[in-house]
N, CA and C atoms as an extended XYZ file, in Angstrom:
354
Properties=species:S:1:pos:R:3:atomname:S:1:resname:S:1:resid:I:1 pbc="F F F"
N        12.533       47.242       -7.180 N   MET     1
C        12.668       46.920       -5.888 CA  MET     1
C        12.121       45.723       -5.364 C   MET     1
N        10.496       45.973       -5.470 N   LYS     2
C         9.313       44.455       -5.305 CA  LYS     2
C        10.185       43.179       -6.068 C   LYS     2
N        10.462       43.333       -6.912 N   LYS     3
C        11.093       41.956       -7.589 CA  LYS     3
C        12.047       41.553       -7.318 C   LYS     3
N        12.925       42.208       -6.326 N   LYS     4
C        14.063       41.350       -6.028 CA  LYS     4
C        13.792       40.586       -4.450 C   LYS     4
N        12.735       41.774       -3.832 N   ILE     5
C        12.026       41.126       -2.239 CA  ILE     5
C        11.499       40.066       -3.309 C   ILE     5
N        10.809       39.873       -3.710 N   ILE     6
C         9.785       38.662       -4.208 CA  ILE     6
C        11.185       37.886       -4.270 C   ILE     6
N        11.969       37.755       -5.357 N   THR     7
C        12.912       37.324       -5.337 CA  THR     7
C        13.616       36.269       -4.254 C   THR     7
N        13.880       37.321       -3.429 N   GLY     8
C        14.752       36.722       -2.335 CA  GLY     8
C        13.595       35.847       -1.644 C   GLY     8
N        12.777       36.395       -1.332 N   ILE     9
C        11.673       35.466       -0.356 CA  ILE     9
C        11.193       33.975       -1.387 C   ILE     9
N        11.222       34.037       -2.576 N   VAL    10
C        10.902       32.862       -2.934 CA  VAL    10
C        11.950       31.846       -2.647 C   VAL    10
N        13.318       32.643       -3.068 N   SER    11
C        14.677       31.710       -3.089 CA  SER    11
C        14.475       31.064       -1.427 C   SER    11
N        14.352       32.306       -0.493 N   ILE    12
C        14.759       31.817        0.668 CA  ILE    12
C        13.593       30.412        1.235 C   ILE    12
N        12.507       30.416        0.656 N   PHE    13
C        11.494       29.610        0.710 CA  PHE    13
C        11.959       27.689        0.262 C   PHE    13
N        12.418       28.431       -0.866 N   ALA    14
C        13.453       27.039       -2.127 CA  ALA    14
C        14.064       26.146       -1.034 C   ALA    14
N        15.163       27.865       -0.489 N   LEU    15
C        16.204       26.816        0.277 CA  LEU    15
C        15.855       26.098        1.477 C   LEU    15
N        14.501       26.853        1.773 N   ILE    16
C        14.418       25.821        3.234 CA  ILE    16
C        13.404       24.782        2.714 C   ILE    16
N        12.927       24.555        2.178 N   LEU    17
C        11.850       23.486        1.629 CA  LEU    17
C        13.610       22.052        0.684 C   LEU    17
N        14.690       22.881        0.307 N   PHE    18
C        15.494       21.690       -0.303 CA  PHE    18
C        16.333       20.964        1.173 C   PHE    18
N        16.124       22.248        2.500 N   LEU    19
C        17.471       21.925        3.030 CA  LEU    19
C        16.027       21.121        4.633 C   LEU    19
N        14.986       21.338        4.374 N   ALA    20
C        14.550       20.650        5.148 CA  ALA    20
C        14.341       18.970        5.372 C   ALA    20
N        14.557       18.325        6.402 N   PRO    21
C        14.773       16.879        6.300 CA  PRO    21
C        13.859       16.068        5.622 C   PRO    21
N        13.361       15.539        5.227 N   GLY    22
C        12.213       14.846        4.425 CA  GLY    22
C        12.184       13.713        5.268 C   GLY    22
N        10.543       13.154        4.928 N   LYS    23
C        10.384       11.884        5.896 CA  LYS    23
C        10.822       10.945        5.392 C   LYS    23
N        11.345        9.773        6.595 N   GLU    24
C        11.329        8.891        6.068 CA  GLU    24
C        10.622        7.689        5.404 C   GLU    24
N        11.085        6.985        4.969 N   ASP    25
C         9.738        5.873        3.900 CA  ASP    25
C         9.818        4.798        5.223 C   ASP    25
N         8.775        4.947        5.456 N   VAL    26
C         8.609        3.651        6.428 CA  VAL    26
C         8.862        2.357        5.832 C   VAL    26
N         9.366        0.853        5.968 N   ASN    27
C         9.705       -0.185        5.984 CA  ASN    27
C         8.782       -1.081        6.379 C   ASN    27
N         7.574       -1.639        5.427 N   TYR    28
C         6.680       -2.395        5.349 CA  TYR    28
C         6.611       -3.544        5.549 C   TYR    28
N         8.358       -4.241        5.369 N   ASP    29
C         8.642       -5.864        4.777 CA  ASP    29
C         8.258       -6.510        6.191 C   ASP    29
N         8.028       -6.122        7.539 N   ASP    30
C         7.667       -7.006        8.813 CA  ASP    30
C         5.828       -6.727        8.242 C   ASP    30
N         5.514       -6.143        7.716 N   PHE    31
C         3.848       -5.972        7.924 CA  PHE    31
C         3.355       -7.055        7.237 C   PHE    31
N         4.321       -7.009        5.806 N   ALA    32
C         3.793       -7.696        4.392 CA  ALA    32
C         4.316       -9.278        4.916 C   ALA    32
N         5.464       -9.420        5.531 N   ARG    33
C         5.761      -10.921        5.741 CA  ARG    33
C         4.760      -10.922        7.061 C   ARG    33
N         4.754      -11.133        7.877 N   CYS    34
C         3.369      -11.327        8.549 CA  CYS    34
C         1.921      -11.853        8.166 C   CYS    34
N         1.525      -10.828        6.952 N   LEU    35
C         0.449      -10.766        6.925 CA  LEU    35
C         0.359      -11.713        6.031 C   LEU    35
N         1.269      -12.381        4.827 N   THR    36
C         1.458      -13.586        4.103 CA  THR    36
C         1.841      -14.808        4.722 C   THR    36
N         2.282      -14.779        6.225 N   GLU    37
C         2.400      -15.821        7.149 CA  GLU    37
C         1.328      -16.321        7.665 C   GLU    37
N         0.384      -15.131        7.806 N   GLN    38
C        -0.745      -15.411        8.485 CA  GLN    38
C        -2.253      -16.132        7.613 C   GLN    38
N        -1.867      -16.327        5.884 N   GLY    39
C        -2.649      -16.703        5.411 CA  GLY    39
C        -3.169      -15.565        4.212 C   GLY    39
N        -2.998      -14.378        4.810 N   ALA    40
C        -3.401      -13.328        4.263 CA  ALA    40
C        -3.213      -13.082        2.069 C   ALA    40
N        -4.112      -12.991        1.154 N   VAL    41
C        -3.560      -13.217        0.151 CA  VAL    41
C        -4.277      -12.185       -0.244 C   VAL    41
N        -4.124      -11.402       -1.531 N   MET    42
C        -4.720      -10.317       -1.899 CA  MET    42
C        -4.720      -10.872       -3.585 C   MET    42
N        -5.926      -11.195       -4.013 N   TYR    43
C        -6.731      -10.675       -5.358 CA  TYR    43
C        -6.440       -9.707       -6.115 C   TYR    43
N        -5.958      -10.055       -7.551 N   GLY    44
C        -6.098       -8.192       -7.978 CA  GLY    44
C        -6.166       -8.485       -9.852 C   GLY    44
N        -6.103       -7.035      -10.417 N   THR    45
C        -5.678       -7.377      -11.458 CA  THR    45
C        -4.652       -6.453      -12.143 C   THR    45
N        -3.771       -6.243      -12.898 N   TYR    46
C        -3.209       -5.539      -13.400 CA  TYR    46
C        -3.755       -4.169      -13.398 C   TYR    46
N        -5.218       -4.309      -14.301 N   TRP    47
C        -6.012       -3.401      -14.867 CA  TRP    47
C        -6.586       -2.551      -13.785 C   TRP    47
N        -6.461       -3.699      -12.683 N   CYS    48
C        -7.379       -2.712      -11.770 CA  CYS    48
C        -7.074       -1.276      -10.837 C   CYS    48
N        -7.200       -0.466      -10.871 N   SER    49
C        -6.628        1.114      -10.490 CA  SER    49
C        -6.641        0.863       -8.402 C   SER    49
N        -7.944        0.319       -8.409 N   HIS    50
C        -7.836       -0.182       -6.847 CA  HIS    50
C        -6.489       -0.931       -6.226 C   HIS    50
N        -5.919       -2.006       -7.235 N   CYS    51
C        -5.186       -3.211       -7.004 CA  CYS    51
C        -3.931       -2.049       -6.809 C   CYS    51
N        -3.909       -1.329       -8.070 N   LYS    52
C        -2.431       -0.117       -8.077 CA  LYS    52
C        -2.559        0.364       -6.563 C   LYS    52
N        -3.436        0.954       -6.353 N   THR    53
C        -3.480        2.174       -4.856 CA  THR    53
C        -3.118        1.095       -3.925 C   THR    53
N        -3.249        0.154       -3.919 N   GLN    54
C        -3.359       -0.930       -2.557 CA  GLN    54
C        -1.608       -1.494       -2.644 C   GLN    54
N        -0.865       -1.616       -4.245 N   LYS    55
C        -0.101       -2.140       -4.251 CA  LYS    55
C         0.895       -0.902       -3.564 C   LYS    55
N         0.703        0.353       -3.965 N   ARG    56
C         1.731        1.430       -3.519 CA  ARG    56
C         1.582        1.716       -2.463 C   ARG    56
N         0.565        1.400       -1.302 N   ASP    57
C         0.437        1.337       -0.158 CA  ASP    57
C         1.863        0.823        0.109 C   ASP    57
N         2.016       -0.104       -0.122 N   PHE    58
C         3.185       -1.386        0.471 CA  PHE    58
C         4.554       -0.764        0.036 C   PHE    58
N         4.316       -0.060       -1.137 N   GLY    59
C         5.695        0.167       -1.797 CA  GLY    59
C         6.694       -1.079       -2.261 C   GLY    59
N         7.568       -1.227       -1.978 N   ASP    60
C         8.755       -1.865       -2.542 CA  ASP    60
C         8.678       -3.484       -1.494 C   ASP    60
N         7.913       -3.345       -0.444 N   SER    61
C         7.559       -4.306        0.258 CA  SER    61
C         6.426       -5.435       -0.202 C   SER    61
N         5.501       -4.954       -1.220 N   PHE    62
C         4.922       -5.622       -1.923 CA  PHE    62
C         4.905       -6.619       -2.258 C   PHE    62
N         6.291       -6.950       -2.712 N   ARG    63
C         6.828       -8.550       -3.206 CA  ARG    63
C         6.201       -9.202       -2.112 C   ARG    63
N         6.424       -9.431       -0.628 N   LEU    64
C         6.311      -10.116        0.246 CA  LEU    64
C         4.900      -10.844        0.401 C   LEU    64
N         3.859      -10.141       -0.124 N   ILE    65
C         2.318      -10.201       -0.664 CA  ILE    65
C         1.984      -11.674       -1.170 C   ILE    65
N         1.655      -12.428       -0.300 N   ASP    66
C         0.669      -13.213       -1.219 CA  ASP    66
C        -0.201      -12.690       -2.045 C   ASP    66
N        -0.016      -12.477       -3.725 N   TYR    67
C        -0.922      -12.032       -4.577 CA  TYR    67
C        -0.883      -13.001       -5.675 C   TYR    67
N        -2.108      -13.075       -5.964 N   VAL    68
C        -3.008      -13.828       -7.071 CA  VAL    68
C        -3.497      -12.881       -8.559 C   VAL    68
N        -2.739      -12.856       -9.401 N   GLU    69
C        -2.784      -12.201      -10.849 CA  GLU    69
C        -3.992      -12.698      -11.077 C   GLU    69
N        -4.927      -12.330      -11.482 N   CYS    70
C        -6.465      -12.870      -11.414 CA  CYS    70
C        -6.439      -12.466      -13.096 C   CYS    70
N        -5.740      -12.045      -13.803 N   SER    71
C        -6.284      -12.110      -15.143 CA  SER    71
C        -5.037      -13.235      -15.639 C   SER    71
N        -3.894      -13.733      -14.901 N   GLU    72
C        -2.912      -14.656      -15.683 CA  GLU    72
C        -3.700      -16.167      -15.279 C   GLU    72
N        -4.022      -15.571      -13.928 N   TYR    73
C        -4.787      -17.628      -13.610 CA  TYR    73
C        -6.020      -17.001      -13.120 C   TYR    73
N        -7.413      -17.122      -13.971 N   PRO    74
C        -8.309      -16.499      -13.866 CA  PRO    74
C        -9.755      -17.933      -13.202 C   PRO    74
N        -8.481      -19.232      -13.856 N   ASP    75
C        -9.600      -20.601      -12.992 CA  ASP    75
C        -9.210      -20.045      -11.505 C   ASP    75
N        -8.159      -20.107      -11.032 N   VAL    76
C        -7.829      -19.871       -9.153 CA  VAL    76
C        -8.892      -18.501       -8.835 C   VAL    76
N        -8.794      -17.626       -9.137 N   CYS    77
C       -10.066      -16.298       -8.537 CA  CYS    77
C       -11.412      -17.260       -9.285 C   CYS    77
N       -11.626      -17.595       -9.844 N   THR    78
C       -13.503      -18.065      -10.085 CA  THR    78
C       -13.445      -19.240       -9.272 C   THR    78
N       -12.599      -20.125       -8.896 N   GLU    79
C       -12.557      -21.069       -8.071 CA  GLU    79
C       -12.686      -20.682       -6.676 C   GLU    79
N       -12.264      -19.711       -6.013 N   LYS    80
C       -12.119      -18.954       -4.534 CA  LYS    80
C       -13.758      -18.061       -4.733 C   LYS    80
N       -14.284      -17.825       -5.744 N   GLY    81
C       -15.507      -16.246       -5.724 CA  GLY    81
C       -14.955      -15.356       -6.219 C   GLY    81
N       -14.071      -14.907       -6.710 N   ILE    82
C       -13.864      -13.373       -6.317 CA  ILE    82
C       -14.106      -13.617       -7.734 C   ILE    82
N       -15.054      -11.995       -7.749 N   ASP    83
C       -15.010      -11.437       -8.347 CA  ASP    83
C       -15.653       -9.728       -8.486 C   ASP    83
N       -14.278       -9.088       -8.030 N   GLY    84
C       -13.908       -7.757       -7.598 CA  GLY    84
C       -12.795       -7.542       -7.359 C   GLY    84
N       -12.466       -6.759       -7.532 N   PHE    85
C       -10.714       -6.288       -7.307 CA  PHE    85
C       -10.337       -4.983       -6.406 C   PHE    85
N        -9.405       -5.184       -5.789 N   PRO    86
C        -8.990       -6.428       -5.271 CA  PRO    86
C        -9.530       -6.793       -3.920 C   PRO    86
N        -9.698       -8.177       -4.032 N   THR    87
C       -10.032       -8.809       -3.344 CA  THR    87
C        -9.029       -9.501       -1.813 C   THR    87
N        -9.078       -9.296       -0.405 N   TRP    88
C        -8.159       -9.812        0.312 CA  TRP    88
C        -8.740      -11.068        0.949 C   TRP    88
N        -8.238      -12.304        0.613 N   VAL    89
C        -8.770      -13.783        1.205 CA  VAL    89
C        -7.781      -13.533        2.874 C   VAL    89
N        -8.741      -14.280        3.676 N   ILE    90
C        -8.722      -14.290        5.254 CA  ILE    90
C        -8.558      -14.894        6.212 C   ILE    90
N        -8.049      -15.846        6.189 N   ASP    91
C        -9.057      -17.173        7.104 CA  ASP    91
C       -10.592      -17.591        6.499 C   ASP    91
N       -10.180      -17.646        5.309 N   ASP    92
C       -11.462      -17.494        4.362 CA  ASP    92
C       -12.838      -17.087        3.950 C   ASP    92
N       -12.643      -16.042        4.343 N   ALA    93
C       -13.701      -14.705        4.462 CA  ALA    93
C       -12.495      -13.703        3.074 C   ALA    93
N       -13.780      -13.730        2.631 N   GLN    94
C       -13.447      -12.587        1.296 CA  GLN    94
C       -13.534      -11.042        2.145 C   GLN    94
N       -12.314      -10.203        1.895 N   TYR    95
C       -12.754       -8.575        2.389 CA  TYR    95
C       -12.303       -8.101        0.545 C   TYR    95
N       -13.356       -7.197        0.054 N   PRO    96
C       -13.568       -6.669       -1.227 CA  PRO    96
C       -13.098       -5.232       -0.686 C   PRO    96
N       -12.234       -4.654       -2.330 N   GLY    97
C       -12.025       -3.459       -2.209 CA  GLY    97
C       -10.393       -2.872       -1.268 C   GLY    97
N       -10.045       -2.065       -1.224 N   ARG    98
C        -8.922       -1.609       -0.943 CA  ARG    98
C        -8.976       -1.654        0.379 C   ARG    98
N        -7.961       -2.558        1.304 N   GLN    99
C        -7.991       -2.190        3.062 CA  GLN    99
C        -7.082       -1.522        3.700 C   GLN    99
N        -7.263       -0.973        4.565 N   SER   100
C        -6.170        0.080        5.013 CA  SER   100
C        -5.485       -0.972        5.952 C   SER   100
N        -4.710        0.047        6.666 N   PHE   101
C        -3.555       -1.112        6.671 CA  PHE   101
C        -4.294       -1.666        8.399 C   PHE   101
N        -4.510       -0.312        9.263 N   SER   102
C        -5.298       -1.135       10.836 CA  SER   102
C        -6.635       -2.540        9.881 C   SER   102
N        -6.982       -2.246        9.582 N   ARG   103
C        -8.103       -3.394        9.405 CA  ARG   103
C        -7.311       -4.367        8.745 C   ARG   103
N        -6.403       -4.390        8.103 N   LEU   104
C        -5.636       -5.725        8.059 CA  LEU   104
C        -4.980       -6.321        8.994 C   LEU   104
N        -4.210       -5.267        9.754 N   SER   105
C        -3.777       -5.395       11.204 CA  SER   105
C        -4.624       -6.751       12.490 C   SER   105
N        -5.845       -5.776       11.775 N   SER   106
C        -6.992       -6.187       12.919 CA  SER   106
C        -7.283       -7.572       12.529 C   SER   106
N        -7.147       -7.880       11.572 N   LEU   107
C        -7.929       -9.402       10.852 CA  LEU   107
C        -6.999      -10.131       11.187 C   LEU   107
N        -5.621      -10.058       10.828 N   THR   108
C        -4.235      -11.071       11.259 CA  THR   108
C        -3.778      -10.542       12.382 C   THR   108
N        -3.727       -9.956       12.842 N   LYS   109
C        -3.252       -9.410       14.624 CA  LYS   109
C        -1.401       -9.035       14.115 C   LYS   109
N        -1.405       -9.140       12.656 N   CYS   110
C         0.140       -8.507       12.860 CA  CYS   110
C         0.447       -6.808       13.120 C   CYS   110
N         1.110       -6.932       13.678 N   LYS   111
C         1.618       -5.494       14.146 CA  LYS   111
C         2.032       -4.436       13.131 C   LYS   111
N         1.906       -3.067       12.956 N   LEU   112
C         1.898       -2.439       11.596 CA  LEU   112
C         3.251       -1.595       12.439 C   LEU   112
N         3.939       -1.062       11.626 N   PRO   113
C         5.311        0.338       12.285 CA  PRO   113
C         4.588        1.205       12.742 C   PRO   113
N         4.751        1.860       13.236 N   LYS   114
C         4.892        3.498       14.242 CA  LYS   114
C         3.997        4.239       13.208 C   LYS   114
N         4.833        4.344       11.920 N   GLU   115
C         4.081        5.543       11.415 CA  GLU   115
C         3.014        5.487       10.468 C   GLU   115
N         2.665        4.108       10.729 N   VAL   116
C         1.475        4.065        9.752 CA  VAL   116
C         0.060        4.634        9.850 C   VAL   116
N        -0.070        5.371        8.617 N   ASN   117
C        -1.424        6.435        8.806 CA  ASN   117
C        -2.515        5.907        7.409 C   ASN   117
N        -2.019        4.088        7.140 N   LYS   118
C        -2.999        4.074        6.179 CA  LYS   118
C        -4.120        3.476        6.714 C   LYS   118
C-alpha cells in the first residue's frame, strides 16, 4: 500500500514538472549587438573556463560580440596589453574577468533585456 502511495506521489510530481510551462530563453541579440556598436571587445581563449562561462551567459547571441581569440591572435592581445582572460576593453579601458550584464550595461549604456539577472 505504501509503495502505491509513493509511486502515485512521484507520478504526480513528474506530471507537474512535465506540464509546467518552462522559462523562456531570453534573447540577448540586441544587447550583444549594442555592445559591439559601442566598441566593446572581449579578449579570451578557448581554454579559459571564465571565458567559456562568459560566452554561455550570452548563449547564441555571443556570435554578435566582437571577440578576439588570443590563442589564435597572440600579437593582437599582447599589443593591447591583455594578460588575463577574459578581458573586456571598452573605451580603451580594460575590465578583467567575467563581467555581469549589469556592469557591461553601465559601461556602455546598452539596455538590458527585462529578464536579466546576470
